[in-house]
Coordinates of C-alpha atoms in Angstrom, one line a residue:
Chain A
M1 CA 43.4 9.3 -10.8
R2 CA 44.1 8.7 -14.5
R3 CA 40.5 7.6 -15.0
N4 CA 39.3 11.0 -13.8
L5 CA 41.3 13.0 -16.4
P6 CA 38.7 13.0 -19.2
I7 CA 36.0 14.8 -17.1
F8 CA 38.4 17.4 -15.8
G9 CA 39.6 18.0 -19.4
V10 CA 36.0 18.5 -20.6
L11 CA 35.3 20.8 -17.7
T12 CA 38.4 22.9 -18.4
V13 CA 37.4 23.2 -22.1
L14 CA 33.9 24.3 -21.2
L15 CA 35.2 26.8 -18.6
V16 CA 37.6 28.3 -21.1
A17 CA 34.7 28.5 -23.7
I18 CA 32.6 30.3 -21.2
A19 CA 35.4 32.7 -20.3
I20 CA 35.9 33.5 -24.0
A21 CA 32.2 34.2 -24.5
N22 CA 31.9 36.2 -21.3
P23 CA 35.1 37.7 -19.8
Y24 CA 33.3 38.7 -16.6
F25 CA 33.5 35.0 -15.8
L26 CA 37.3 35.4 -15.1
E27 CA 36.7 37.9 -12.4
P28 CA 36.3 36.4 -8.9
Q29 CA 32.7 37.6 -8.6
G30 CA 31.7 36.0 -11.9
F31 CA 33.3 32.7 -11.1
L32 CA 31.9 32.6 -7.6
A33 CA 28.4 33.3 -9.0
F34 CA 28.9 30.2 -11.2
V35 CA 30.1 28.1 -8.2
K36 CA 27.0 29.3 -6.3
R37 CA 24.7 28.1 -9.1
A38 CA 26.5 24.8 -9.4
A39 CA 26.7 24.1 -5.7
P40 CA 23.3 22.5 -5.1
L41 CA 23.7 20.0 -8.0
A42 CA 27.3 19.3 -7.0
I43 CA 26.3 18.4 -3.4
L44 CA 23.5 16.2 -4.6
A45 CA 25.9 14.5 -7.0
A46 CA 28.2 13.7 -4.1
G47 CA 25.4 12.0 -2.3
Q48 CA 24.2 10.1 -5.4
Y49 CA 27.8 9.0 -6.0
F50 CA 27.8 6.9 -2.9
V51 CA 24.6 5.1 -3.9
I52 CA 25.7 4.6 -7.5
V53 CA 29.2 3.3 -6.6
S54 CA 27.6 0.8 -4.3
G55 CA 25.6 -0.6 -7.2
E56 CA 22.2 1.0 -6.6
F57 CA 20.1 3.9 -7.8
D58 CA 18.4 6.7 -5.9
L59 CA 15.5 8.1 -7.9
S60 CA 13.8 9.7 -4.9
V61 CA 16.2 12.7 -4.5
G62 CA 14.2 15.1 -6.8
S63 CA 11.0 14.7 -4.9
L64 CA 12.9 14.7 -1.6
V65 CA 14.3 18.1 -2.4
T66 CA 10.9 19.4 -3.3
A67 CA 9.5 17.9 -0.1
E68 CA 12.2 19.4 2.1
V69 CA 11.8 22.9 0.6
V70 CA 8.0 22.8 1.0
I71 CA 8.3 21.5 4.6
A72 CA 10.8 24.2 5.4
A73 CA 8.6 27.0 4.0
R74 CA 5.6 25.7 5.9
L75 CA 7.4 25.3 9.2
V76 CA 9.6 28.4 9.1
D77 CA 6.7 30.6 7.9
G78 CA 8.8 33.7 8.0
D79 CA 9.9 33.3 11.7
P80 CA 13.7 33.9 12.0
G81 CA 13.8 32.0 15.3
A82 CA 12.7 28.8 13.7
T83 CA 15.6 28.7 11.2
W84 CA 18.0 26.4 13.1
P85 CA 15.5 23.9 14.5
V86 CA 14.0 23.5 11.0
I87 CA 17.4 23.0 9.4
A88 CA 18.1 20.3 12.0
L89 CA 14.7 18.7 11.2
L90 CA 15.3 18.8 7.5
L91 CA 18.6 17.0 7.8
A92 CA 17.0 14.4 10.1
F93 CA 14.2 14.0 7.6
G94 CA 16.6 13.5 4.7
A95 CA 18.6 10.9 6.7
L96 CA 15.3 9.1 7.6
V97 CA 14.2 8.9 4.0
G98 CA 17.6 7.6 3.0
A99 CA 17.5 5.1 5.8
V100 CA 14.1 3.8 4.7
N101 CA 15.3 3.5 1.1
G102 CA 18.4 1.7 2.3
L103 CA 16.7 -0.7 4.7
V104 CA 14.0 -1.7 2.2
T105 CA 16.6 -2.2 -0.5
T106 CA 18.9 -4.4 1.7
L107 CA 16.6 -6.2 4.2
L108 CA 13.5 -6.7 1.9
R109 CA 15.7 -7.3 -1.1
V110 CA 13.6 -5.0 -3.4
P111 CA 15.6 -3.5 -6.3
S112 CA 16.6 0.0 -5.4
F113 CA 15.2 1.4 -8.7
I114 CA 11.8 0.3 -7.5
V115 CA 12.2 1.3 -3.8
T116 CA 13.3 4.8 -4.7
L117 CA 10.7 5.1 -7.4
G118 CA 8.0 4.1 -4.8
M119 CA 9.6 6.7 -2.5
L120 CA 9.4 9.3 -5.3
L121 CA 5.6 8.6 -5.6
I122 CA 5.1 8.6 -1.9
L123 CA 6.9 11.8 -1.2
S124 CA 5.5 13.8 -4.1
G125 CA 2.0 12.6 -3.3
A126 CA 2.3 13.2 0.4
V127 CA 3.7 16.7 -0.1
S128 CA 0.9 17.7 -2.5
L129 CA -1.6 16.2 -0.1
W130 CA -0.2 18.1 2.8
T131 CA -0.2 21.5 1.0
D132 CA -3.3 21.0 -1.2
G133 CA -1.2 21.3 -4.3
S134 CA 0.5 24.6 -3.8
P135 CA 3.2 25.3 -1.1
R136 CA 2.4 27.8 1.6
G137 CA 4.5 29.7 4.1
A138 CA 7.8 31.5 3.5
L139 CA 11.4 31.0 4.4
S140 CA 13.1 33.4 6.8
E141 CA 15.9 35.7 5.7
Q142 CA 18.3 33.8 7.8
F143 CA 17.3 30.6 6.1
R144 CA 17.7 32.1 2.6
Q145 CA 21.2 33.3 3.5
F146 CA 22.7 29.9 2.8
G147 CA 21.4 29.8 -0.7
R148 CA 22.1 33.4 -1.8
G149 CA 24.0 35.2 0.9
T150 CA 27.8 35.8 1.1
I151 CA 30.4 36.1 3.8
G152 CA 32.6 39.0 2.5
P153 CA 33.1 38.1 -1.2
V154 CA 32.5 34.3 -0.8
P155 CA 29.0 32.9 -1.1
W156 CA 27.8 30.7 1.7
S157 CA 27.0 27.9 -0.8
A158 CA 30.6 27.8 -2.0
L159 CA 31.8 27.4 1.6
I160 CA 29.2 24.6 2.3
L161 CA 30.2 22.9 -1.0
G162 CA 33.9 23.1 0.1
A163 CA 33.0 21.5 3.4
V164 CA 31.0 18.8 1.7
V165 CA 33.7 18.0 -0.8
A166 CA 36.4 17.8 2.0
Y167 CA 34.1 15.5 4.0
V168 CA 33.2 13.1 1.1
V169 CA 36.8 12.9 -0.2
W170 CA 37.9 12.1 3.4
L171 CA 35.1 9.5 3.6
M172 CA 36.1 7.8 0.4
R173 CA 39.7 7.5 1.6
A174 CA 38.6 6.1 4.9
D175 CA 37.7 2.4 5.5
F176 CA 34.1 3.2 4.6
G177 CA 35.0 4.3 1.1
R178 CA 37.0 1.2 0.4
T179 CA 34.3 -1.1 1.6
L180 CA 31.7 0.8 -0.3
V181 CA 33.6 0.5 -3.6
A182 CA 34.3 -3.2 -2.9
T183 CA 30.6 -3.8 -2.3
G184 CA 29.6 -2.1 -5.6
D185 CA 32.3 -4.1 -7.4
N186 CA 31.4 -7.5 -6.2
Q187 CA 28.9 -7.8 -3.4
T188 CA 29.4 -11.5 -2.7
A189 CA 33.2 -11.1 -2.6
A190 CA 32.9 -8.1 -0.3
A191 CA 30.5 -10.0 2.0
L192 CA 32.8 -13.0 2.2
S193 CA 35.7 -10.7 3.0
G194 CA 33.8 -9.5 6.1
V195 CA 32.1 -6.3 4.8
R196 CA 28.8 -5.7 6.3
V197 CA 27.2 -5.1 3.0
H198 CA 23.7 -4.1 4.2
R199 CA 25.1 -1.6 6.6
V200 CA 27.4 0.0 4.0
K201 CA 24.7 0.3 1.4
T202 CA 22.2 1.7 3.9
I203 CA 24.7 4.4 5.0
A204 CA 25.2 5.2 1.3
F205 CA 21.4 5.9 1.0
V206 CA 21.5 7.9 4.2
L207 CA 24.3 10.1 2.8
S208 CA 22.2 10.6 -0.4
G209 CA 19.2 11.6 1.7
L210 CA 21.4 14.0 3.6
S211 CA 22.8 15.5 0.5
A212 CA 19.2 16.1 -0.8
A213 CA 18.5 17.9 2.5
V214 CA 21.5 20.2 2.1
C215 CA 20.7 20.7 -1.6
A216 CA 17.2 21.7 -0.6
I217 CA 18.4 24.2 1.9
L218 CA 20.6 25.9 -0.7
L219 CA 18.0 25.7 -3.5
G220 CA 15.3 27.1 -1.2
G221 CA 17.4 30.1 -0.6
F222 CA 18.6 30.4 -4.2
A223 CA 15.5 29.7 -6.2
G224 CA 12.7 30.2 -3.7
V225 CA 9.8 28.1 -2.7
S226 CA 7.8 26.2 -5.3
A227 CA 6.4 22.8 -5.9
Q228 CA 8.6 22.3 -8.9
V229 CA 12.0 23.1 -7.3
G230 CA 13.2 19.5 -7.4
Q231 CA 11.5 18.4 -10.6
G232 CA 13.8 16.3 -12.8
L233 CA 16.7 16.7 -10.4
E234 CA 17.0 12.9 -10.0
F235 CA 17.8 12.4 -13.7
Q236 CA 20.0 15.5 -13.8
V237 CA 22.1 14.3 -10.9
I238 CA 22.4 10.7 -12.2
T239 CA 23.5 12.3 -15.6
A240 CA 26.1 14.4 -13.7
V241 CA 27.5 11.4 -11.8
V242 CA 27.7 9.3 -15.0
L243 CA 29.3 12.1 -16.9
G244 CA 32.0 12.0 -14.2
G245 CA 32.8 8.5 -15.4
V246 CA 31.1 6.7 -12.5
V247 CA 29.7 3.4 -13.9
L248 CA 26.1 2.4 -13.3
G249 CA 26.2 -0.9 -11.6
G250 CA 28.8 0.1 -9.1
G251 CA 32.5 -0.3 -8.2
R252 CA 34.0 2.2 -10.6
G253 CA 34.6 5.9 -10.4
S254 CA 35.7 8.6 -7.9
V255 CA 33.6 11.1 -6.0
A256 CA 35.7 14.0 -7.2
A257 CA 34.9 13.1 -10.8
A258 CA 31.2 12.9 -9.9
I259 CA 31.3 16.4 -8.5
A260 CA 33.2 17.5 -11.5
G261 CA 30.5 16.0 -13.6
A262 CA 27.9 18.2 -11.9
F263 CA 30.1 21.3 -12.6
T264 CA 30.4 20.2 -16.2
L265 CA 26.6 19.9 -16.6
Q266 CA 26.2 23.4 -15.0
A267 CA 28.9 24.8 -17.2
L268 CA 27.2 23.3 -20.2
F269 CA 23.9 25.0 -19.3
T270 CA 25.7 28.3 -18.8
L271 CA 27.5 28.0 -22.1
L272 CA 24.3 27.1 -24.0
N273 CA 22.6 30.1 -22.3
L274 CA 25.4 32.4 -23.4
H275 CA 25.0 31.3 -27.0
G276 CA 21.3 31.8 -26.9
I277 CA 20.4 28.1 -27.0
S278 CA 18.3 28.3 -23.9
G279 CA 15.1 26.5 -23.0
A280 CA 13.9 24.1 -25.6
L281 CA 16.9 22.9 -27.5
E282 CA 19.0 22.8 -24.3
F283 CA 17.5 19.4 -23.6
T284 CA 18.4 18.0 -27.1
V285 CA 22.0 19.2 -26.7
Q286 CA 22.1 17.8 -23.1
G287 CA 20.8 14.4 -24.3
L288 CA 23.3 14.2 -27.2
I289 CA 26.2 15.2 -25.0
L290 CA 25.2 12.7 -22.4
I291 CA 25.2 9.8 -24.9
V292 CA 28.4 10.9 -26.6
A293 CA 30.3 11.4 -23.4
V294 CA 29.3 8.1 -21.9
A295 CA 30.0 6.3 -25.2
L296 CA 33.4 7.9 -25.3
G297 CA 34.0 6.9 -21.7
T298 CA 33.3 3.2 -22.4
L299 CA 35.1 3.1 -25.8
Q300 CA 38.2 4.7 -24.3
P301 CA 41.5 3.5 -26.0
S302 CA 43.6 0.9 -24.3
W303 CA 46.1 3.2 -22.8
R304 CA 44.0 3.3 -19.8
P305 CA 45.0 0.8 -17.2
R306 CA 42.6 -2.2 -17.5
R307 CA 42.9 -3.3 -13.9
R308 CA 42.8 -1.1 -10.9
K309 CA 44.6 -2.1 -7.8
P310 CA 42.1 -4.1 -5.9
P311 CA 40.8 -2.0 -3.0
A312 CA 42.1 -3.0 0.4
L313 CA 39.6 -4.6 2.6
T314 CA 40.7 -3.4 6.0
S315 CA 38.0 -3.0 8.6
Chain B
M1 CA 23.5 -32.4 -16.4
T2 CA 21.4 -34.7 -18.4
Q3 CA 19.0 -35.1 -15.5
H4 CA 18.8 -31.4 -15.3
I5 CA 17.8 -31.0 -18.9
A6 CA 15.3 -33.9 -18.5
T7 CA 13.5 -32.1 -15.7
L8 CA 13.5 -28.9 -17.7
W9 CA 11.7 -30.7 -20.5
A10 CA 9.3 -32.5 -18.2
K11 CA 8.2 -29.1 -16.9
R12 CA 7.5 -27.6 -20.2
P13 CA 3.9 -28.9 -20.8
T14 CA 2.4 -27.2 -17.7
P15 CA 0.7 -24.0 -18.8
R16 CA 3.1 -21.3 -17.9
G17 CA 0.6 -18.6 -17.0
L18 CA -0.9 -20.5 -14.1
A19 CA 2.0 -22.7 -13.0
V20 CA 2.9 -22.5 -9.3
D21 CA 6.3 -21.2 -10.1
S22 CA 5.0 -18.6 -12.6
P23 CA 6.0 -15.1 -11.6
A24 CA 2.7 -13.9 -12.9
R25 CA 0.7 -15.8 -10.3
P26 CA 0.8 -13.5 -7.3
V27 CA -0.3 -10.5 -9.4
F28 CA -3.4 -12.3 -10.5
L29 CA -4.1 -13.3 -6.9
A30 CA -3.6 -9.7 -5.9
L31 CA -5.9 -8.6 -8.8
G32 CA -8.6 -11.0 -7.6
L33 CA -8.3 -9.7 -4.1
M34 CA -8.3 -6.1 -5.3
L35 CA -11.5 -6.8 -7.3
V36 CA -13.2 -8.1 -4.2
V37 CA -12.0 -5.2 -2.1
G38 CA -13.1 -2.8 -4.9
W39 CA -16.5 -4.4 -5.1
L40 CA -16.9 -4.1 -1.3
L41 CA -15.8 -0.5 -1.3
F42 CA -18.2 0.4 -4.1
T43 CA -21.1 -1.5 -2.4
I44 CA -20.5 0.3 0.9
D45 CA -20.3 3.6 -0.9
G46 CA -23.5 2.9 -2.7
G47 CA -22.0 2.4 -6.2
Q48 CA -21.9 -0.5 -8.6
F49 CA -18.5 -1.9 -9.2
F50 CA -19.5 -4.3 -11.9
S51 CA -21.6 -1.7 -13.7
Q52 CA -20.9 -1.3 -17.4
A53 CA -19.7 2.3 -16.9
N54 CA -17.1 1.3 -14.4
I55 CA -15.9 -1.8 -16.3
V56 CA -15.5 0.3 -19.5
G57 CA -13.8 3.0 -17.5
I58 CA -11.2 0.6 -16.1
Q59 CA -10.5 -0.8 -19.6
Q60 CA -10.3 2.7 -21.1
R61 CA -7.9 3.9 -18.4
S62 CA -5.6 1.0 -18.7
A63 CA -5.4 0.6 -22.5
A64 CA -2.7 3.2 -23.3
L65 CA -0.5 2.3 -20.3
G66 CA -1.1 -1.4 -21.0
I67 CA 0.1 -1.1 -24.6
V68 CA 3.3 0.7 -23.5
A69 CA 3.8 -1.7 -20.6
V70 CA 3.7 -4.7 -23.0
G71 CA 6.5 -3.1 -25.0
Q72 CA 8.4 -2.3 -21.9
T73 CA 8.1 -5.9 -20.8
L74 CA 10.0 -7.0 -23.9
A75 CA 12.8 -4.5 -23.2
I76 CA 13.0 -5.4 -19.5
L77 CA 13.0 -9.2 -20.2
A78 CA 16.0 -8.7 -22.5
G79 CA 17.8 -7.1 -19.5
S80 CA 17.3 -3.6 -20.9
L81 CA 15.0 -0.7 -20.0
D82 CA 13.3 2.1 -21.9
L83 CA 12.9 5.5 -20.3
S84 CA 12.2 7.3 -23.5
V85 CA 8.6 6.0 -24.0
A86 CA 6.9 9.0 -22.3
F87 CA 8.3 11.6 -24.7
L88 CA 8.0 9.2 -27.6
I89 CA 4.3 8.9 -26.9
S90 CA 3.9 12.7 -27.0
L91 CA 5.9 12.9 -30.2
S92 CA 3.9 10.1 -31.8
S93 CA 0.6 11.7 -31.0
L94 CA 1.8 14.9 -32.6
I95 CA 3.1 13.2 -35.7
A96 CA -0.1 11.2 -36.0
A97 CA -2.4 14.2 -35.7
E98 CA -0.4 16.4 -38.0
T99 CA 0.1 13.8 -40.8
M100 CA -3.5 12.7 -40.6
A101 CA -4.7 16.3 -41.0
E102 CA -2.7 16.6 -44.2
Y103 CA -2.5 13.2 -45.8
G104 CA -5.1 11.0 -44.2
V105 CA -5.4 8.3 -41.6
L106 CA -3.2 5.6 -43.2
A107 CA -0.3 7.9 -43.8
G108 CA -0.6 9.2 -40.2
I109 CA -0.4 5.6 -38.8
G110 CA 2.5 4.8 -41.1
A111 CA 4.5 7.9 -40.3
T112 CA 4.0 7.4 -36.6
L113 CA 5.1 3.8 -36.7
V114 CA 8.2 4.6 -38.8
V115 CA 9.3 7.3 -36.6
S116 CA 8.8 5.1 -33.5
A117 CA 10.7 2.3 -35.0
V118 CA 13.6 4.6 -35.8
V119 CA 13.7 5.9 -32.2
G120 CA 13.7 2.3 -31.0
L121 CA 16.5 1.5 -33.5
V122 CA 18.5 4.4 -32.2
N123 CA 18.0 3.3 -28.6
G124 CA 19.0 -0.2 -29.4
L125 CA 22.1 0.8 -31.4
V126 CA 23.3 3.2 -28.8
I127 CA 23.0 0.5 -26.1
T128 CA 24.6 -2.3 -28.2
R129 CA 27.1 -0.5 -30.5
L130 CA 28.2 2.4 -28.2
K131 CA 27.9 0.2 -25.1
V132 CA 26.0 2.9 -23.2
H133 CA 24.0 1.6 -20.2
A134 CA 20.3 1.4 -21.2
F135 CA 19.3 3.7 -18.4
I136 CA 21.6 6.5 -19.7
A137 CA 21.0 5.8 -23.4
T138 CA 17.2 6.0 -23.3
L139 CA 17.4 8.9 -20.9
G140 CA 19.6 10.7 -23.4
V141 CA 17.2 9.9 -26.3
A142 CA 14.3 11.1 -24.0
L143 CA 16.1 14.4 -23.5
I144 CA 16.7 14.7 -27.3
I145 CA 13.0 14.1 -28.0
K146 CA 12.0 16.5 -25.2
G147 CA 14.1 19.3 -26.8
V148 CA 12.5 18.7 -30.2
L149 CA 9.0 18.8 -28.7
E150 CA 9.6 22.0 -26.7
S151 CA 11.3 23.8 -29.5
R152 CA 8.6 22.9 -32.1
Y153 CA 5.4 22.8 -30.2
D154 CA 3.9 24.9 -27.5
G155 CA 0.4 23.4 -27.4
P156 CA -1.9 20.8 -29.0
A157 CA -1.4 20.6 -32.7
G158 CA -2.8 18.8 -35.8
H159 CA -6.3 17.3 -36.1
V160 CA -7.4 13.7 -36.1
P161 CA -10.3 12.8 -38.5
E162 CA -13.6 11.7 -36.9
S163 CA -13.2 8.2 -38.4
F164 CA -9.9 7.6 -36.5
Q165 CA -11.3 9.2 -33.3
R166 CA -13.7 6.3 -33.1
I167 CA -10.8 4.0 -32.1
G168 CA -10.5 6.0 -28.9
F169 CA -14.2 5.9 -27.9
D170 CA -16.1 3.1 -29.8
R171 CA -16.9 -0.1 -28.1
I172 CA -18.3 -3.5 -28.9
G173 CA -20.7 -4.4 -26.1
P174 CA -18.8 -3.7 -22.9
V175 CA -15.4 -3.9 -24.5
P176 CA -13.8 -0.7 -25.9
V177 CA -11.9 -0.9 -29.2
S178 CA -8.9 0.4 -27.4
A179 CA -8.9 -2.5 -25.0
L180 CA -9.1 -4.9 -27.9
L181 CA -6.1 -3.2 -29.5
W182 CA -4.3 -3.7 -26.2
L183 CA -5.4 -7.3 -26.0
A184 CA -4.2 -7.9 -29.6
I185 CA -0.8 -6.4 -28.8
A186 CA -0.5 -8.4 -25.6
V187 CA -1.4 -11.6 -27.4
A188 CA 1.1 -10.9 -30.1
A189 CA 3.8 -10.3 -27.5
W190 CA 2.8 -13.5 -25.6
F191 CA 3.1 -15.4 -28.9
L192 CA 6.4 -13.9 -29.6
L193 CA 7.8 -14.8 -26.2
S194 CA 6.5 -18.3 -25.8
R195 CA 6.2 -19.7 -29.3
T196 CA 9.1 -18.2 -31.4
T197 CA 12.9 -18.5 -31.4
L198 CA 13.2 -14.8 -30.8
G199 CA 11.2 -15.2 -27.7
Y200 CA 13.5 -17.8 -26.2
R201 CA 16.5 -15.7 -27.2
I202 CA 15.0 -12.7 -25.4
F203 CA 14.8 -14.8 -22.2
A204 CA 18.3 -16.1 -22.8
V205 CA 19.8 -12.7 -23.3
G206 CA 18.0 -11.3 -20.3
G207 CA 19.1 -14.2 -18.1
D208 CA 22.8 -14.0 -18.9
P209 CA 24.0 -12.2 -22.0
E210 CA 27.4 -13.8 -21.8
V211 CA 26.0 -17.3 -21.7
A212 CA 23.6 -16.5 -24.5
R213 CA 26.4 -15.1 -26.6
L214 CA 28.5 -18.2 -26.1
S215 CA 25.5 -20.3 -27.1
G216 CA 25.4 -18.6 -30.4
V217 CA 22.7 -16.0 -29.9
R218 CA 23.5 -12.7 -31.5
T219 CA 22.7 -10.8 -28.4
D220 CA 23.0 -7.3 -29.9
R221 CA 20.3 -8.1 -32.5
V222 CA 18.0 -9.4 -29.9
I223 CA 18.3 -6.2 -27.8
V224 CA 17.9 -3.9 -30.8
T225 CA 14.8 -5.8 -31.8
T226 CA 13.2 -5.6 -28.4
H227 CA 13.8 -1.8 -28.4
V228 CA 12.3 -1.4 -31.8
L229 CA 9.2 -3.4 -30.6
C230 CA 9.0 -1.4 -27.4
S231 CA 9.1 1.9 -29.3
L232 CA 6.5 0.6 -31.7
A233 CA 4.3 -0.1 -28.7
A234 CA 4.8 3.4 -27.5
G235 CA 4.0 4.7 -31.0
A236 CA 0.7 2.7 -30.9
A237 CA -0.1 4.2 -27.5
G238 CA 0.6 7.7 -29.0
L239 CA -1.9 6.9 -31.8
L240 CA -4.5 5.8 -29.3
L241 CA -4.1 8.9 -27.2
A242 CA -4.2 11.1 -30.4
A243 CA -7.5 9.4 -31.3
R244 CA -8.9 10.2 -27.8
L245 CA -7.8 13.8 -27.7
G246 CA -8.6 14.5 -31.4
A247 CA -5.2 16.2 -31.7
G248 CA -1.6 15.7 -30.8
A249 CA -0.3 17.1 -27.5
P250 CA 3.3 17.6 -26.4
T251 CA 2.7 16.8 -22.8
V252 CA 0.3 13.8 -23.1
G253 CA 3.1 11.3 -22.5
T254 CA 4.8 12.9 -19.5
D255 CA 1.5 13.9 -17.9
G256 CA 0.6 10.2 -17.8
G257 CA 4.0 9.4 -16.4
Y258 CA 4.2 6.5 -18.9
D259 CA 8.0 6.0 -18.5
L260 CA 8.2 5.1 -14.8
E261 CA 4.6 3.9 -14.6
S262 CA 5.1 1.3 -17.3
V263 CA 8.2 0.0 -15.5
A264 CA 6.2 -0.1 -12.3
A265 CA 3.4 -2.1 -14.1
V266 CA 5.9 -4.5 -15.5
V267 CA 7.6 -5.3 -12.2
L268 CA 4.3 -5.5 -10.4
G269 CA 3.5 -8.2 -12.9
G270 CA 6.4 -10.2 -11.5
T271 CA 8.9 -9.6 -14.3
A272 CA 12.4 -9.3 -12.8
L273 CA 13.9 -5.8 -13.4
A274 CA 17.3 -7.5 -14.1
G275 CA 15.7 -9.4 -17.0
G276 CA 15.2 -13.1 -18.0
R277 CA 12.2 -13.8 -15.8
G278 CA 8.6 -12.9 -16.2
G279 CA 6.1 -12.4 -19.1
V280 CA 3.4 -10.5 -20.7
A281 CA 0.5 -12.0 -18.7
G282 CA 1.9 -10.6 -15.5
T283 CA 2.2 -7.2 -17.0
V284 CA -1.4 -7.2 -18.1
G285 CA -2.3 -8.2 -14.5
G286 CA -0.1 -5.4 -13.2
V287 CA -1.8 -2.8 -15.4
L288 CA -5.3 -3.9 -14.5
L289 CA -4.3 -3.9 -10.8
L290 CA -3.3 -0.2 -11.1
A291 CA -6.5 0.6 -13.0
V292 CA -8.8 -1.1 -10.4
L293 CA -6.9 0.7 -7.6
D294 CA -7.6 4.0 -9.5
S295 CA -11.3 3.3 -10.0
S296 CA -11.7 2.5 -6.3
F297 CA -10.0 5.8 -5.4
N298 CA -12.3 7.7 -7.9
Q299 CA -15.4 6.1 -6.4
L300 CA -14.4 7.1 -2.9
E301 CA -13.4 10.5 -4.2
I302 CA -10.1 10.4 -2.5
N303 CA -7.7 13.1 -3.2
S304 CA -5.7 12.3 -6.4
F305 CA -2.4 12.9 -4.5
A306 CA -3.2 10.2 -2.0
K307 CA -3.3 7.8 -5.0
D308 CA 0.4 8.4 -5.6
V309 CA 1.2 7.6 -2.0
V310 CA -0.8 4.3 -2.1
R311 CA 0.7 3.4 -5.5
G312 CA 4.2 3.9 -4.1
V313 CA 3.4 1.7 -1.1
V314 CA 1.8 -1.0 -3.2
L315 CA 4.7 -1.1 -5.6
V316 CA 7.3 -1.5 -2.9
A317 CA 5.2 -3.9 -0.8
A318 CA 4.5 -6.1 -3.9
L319 CA 8.2 -6.3 -4.8
A320 CA 9.1 -7.1 -1.2
V321 CA 6.7 -10.0 -1.3
Y322 CA 8.1 -11.3 -4.6
A323 CA 11.6 -11.1 -3.2
R324 CA 10.5 -13.1 -0.1
R325 CA 9.0 -15.8 -2.3
R326 CA 12.1 -16.1 -4.4
Y327 CA 14.4 -16.4 -1.4
A328 CA 12.0 -18.8 0.5
R329 CA 12.4 -21.4 -2.2

C-alpha cells in the first residue's frame, strides 16, 4: 500500500488545485461531472493494468475503442430495440480481440508490442474499409444513456466505474491476481511454481479487450460517433497506468494506483483547461509531467521498502 | 569456456549478412518472394513491375522511412526504443525550411541536425540518468515536441530553395538521390555496427546491460550515443521530406506514421525488439519489403485501408515465423 501513496498524494493536490480555481467542483454535481469525464479512461486503465503487470503491452486498445464505437453506430442505427444485443456483441468482440492478442503473444511467442501494433493496423484499416472512411449510422438514446445519462443525481458511468473497480480489486486479491503479478515478476519462476503462464496472460489481454469495449460504450454516449474517438488512447492509457507507479516490464504496482493514475491525468487536463492552457501546450505539459513523475517514482528515496512480500502462489 | 570462445572466433569470418544464422536472412528471402509475387501481379494486371517508373517509385517511397528505420535499428539494438521520431521529423522539416528561407541551405541543414542531436541527447539522458523506461521517456519527449508544434504552427511554413529541393527529386539513372542518401546512411550504420568498438558495445549492451557493465562497457554512454544517432537519422529524414514538399509541415511525420512504422520495419528485418540481435541489412530489407507491398497495392488499386490490414497481418506473421525459427534450433 505504501507504494501507492505518491499517486494518491499527487491526485489530492491536483483536486485541491481544481477546487481552488473552480469552487463548483466541490459541489456533488461538479465532482460527479468530473468522475463522468474520467470514467472511460479509468476503466481502460484498469484493463491495461492487467496486461502491463503481466509484463506485456496492449497498443491495440485505441483503435479497438474506435472500432467498437463505429460498429455500434452502424448496427444500432437509431433502433432502440437493438441496444442490448449490440452491447452484448461489443463485449464479445472486445473479448475476442483480446483473446487473439493473448494467444498470438503466448502461443506464437511474438512480442506483444508487435502483436498489438499489428492488431492496431488491422482494426483501424478494417474499420475504415468497412465504413469507407467515415462512420455511418447513429446510436440509440438508450445506448447513449450509459455515457451521459444519470440515475437520480449519479451518472451511469460513475456507477459502471464503481462496479468495474470493485470487480478488478476483487480479481487482484483472488488467486488470479497473485498468479498474474507472479507471472509479470518472473515468468520462469511462476511457470515452475505451477502457474499456467499462457492462460493467465491471455486472460489479461481478454480483460484489456473487455475494458476497451466498456470504454467504447461510455465514450460513444459521451462524445458521440466519430472515426477519431479512440485516437491516441493507447498512449494516454499507458501513460495513466505508468503514472500510477505500475512498472513497464511487469510484476510491480497495484490496480487501484493505475486507476488513480487515470484520474490524475484527467485532473491534469481539467486543471490546464481551467488555467487556459488548453489544446496545444497541453501536450508539452503532459509530456514533461509524465517524464518527471516516472523519474521521481524510480528515484524514490530509500525509505520505501525494497522488497515486497513475495506473492503467495496458491492455485 | 575456452572451447566456447574458440567456436565464436571460428565463426567470425563468415559474411554476417548471408550466414544461415543471420537474422536478416528470412527477410531477404521474403523480399525475393515478394518481388516475384509483385512481378506476377503487375504482369497479370497489364503493368510493368521492373519499369523505371515503378523502381524509382519504390525507392522514393522507402527512402525517408528507410533513413529513420536505420536510426531506430541502432536504438533497438542497444535495448532501447525511440517513439519520438515522428514528431521530431515534423519539427526538423519546419526548422530546415524556416532556416533555409532566411539564412541559406547550409545553415538550415546545420540547425536541423543540431536540434535533432539535442533531442536525442535529451532522450538518452532521461533514459540513463533519470532511469525512465525508454518507452515512457521517448513518449514524453514526443508529447513535448507535439505541444511545441501545435502551439507554434498551424500549417506548412518556411520555404526550401530550389537547389535543395533537388535532393528530393533528382536522380542518377534509375537511382534517386534520396535513395543514395539512405544507402549512405545505412552503410555508415553497418560500418559502425560491424567494424567499430562502439558497434560491438551496442550489441553487448542490448544483449545484457548488466554483463556489459561488468565487462567494463560504459553502458549509459552507449545508450545516449545510439539515441543521438537515431535522432540525427530522424533529422535527416525531416530534411529529405522538407526538400520534397518545398516547405516544412507540422504533420508530415505523424501522417507517415514513422514512429511505429520504423519499429515495424526494424523487427521485420529480424532485429530482436529486446535488443542485442539483428542488424542494419535486415532493416533495409524490411523497409524494401513494405515498399514493394505498397507498390503492388497501388498497381492493383486496392483501397488504401486494406493496406493497413495486410501490413498488420504480415508484421505479426513474420514475427511468428522468426519466433518459430529461434525456438526450433
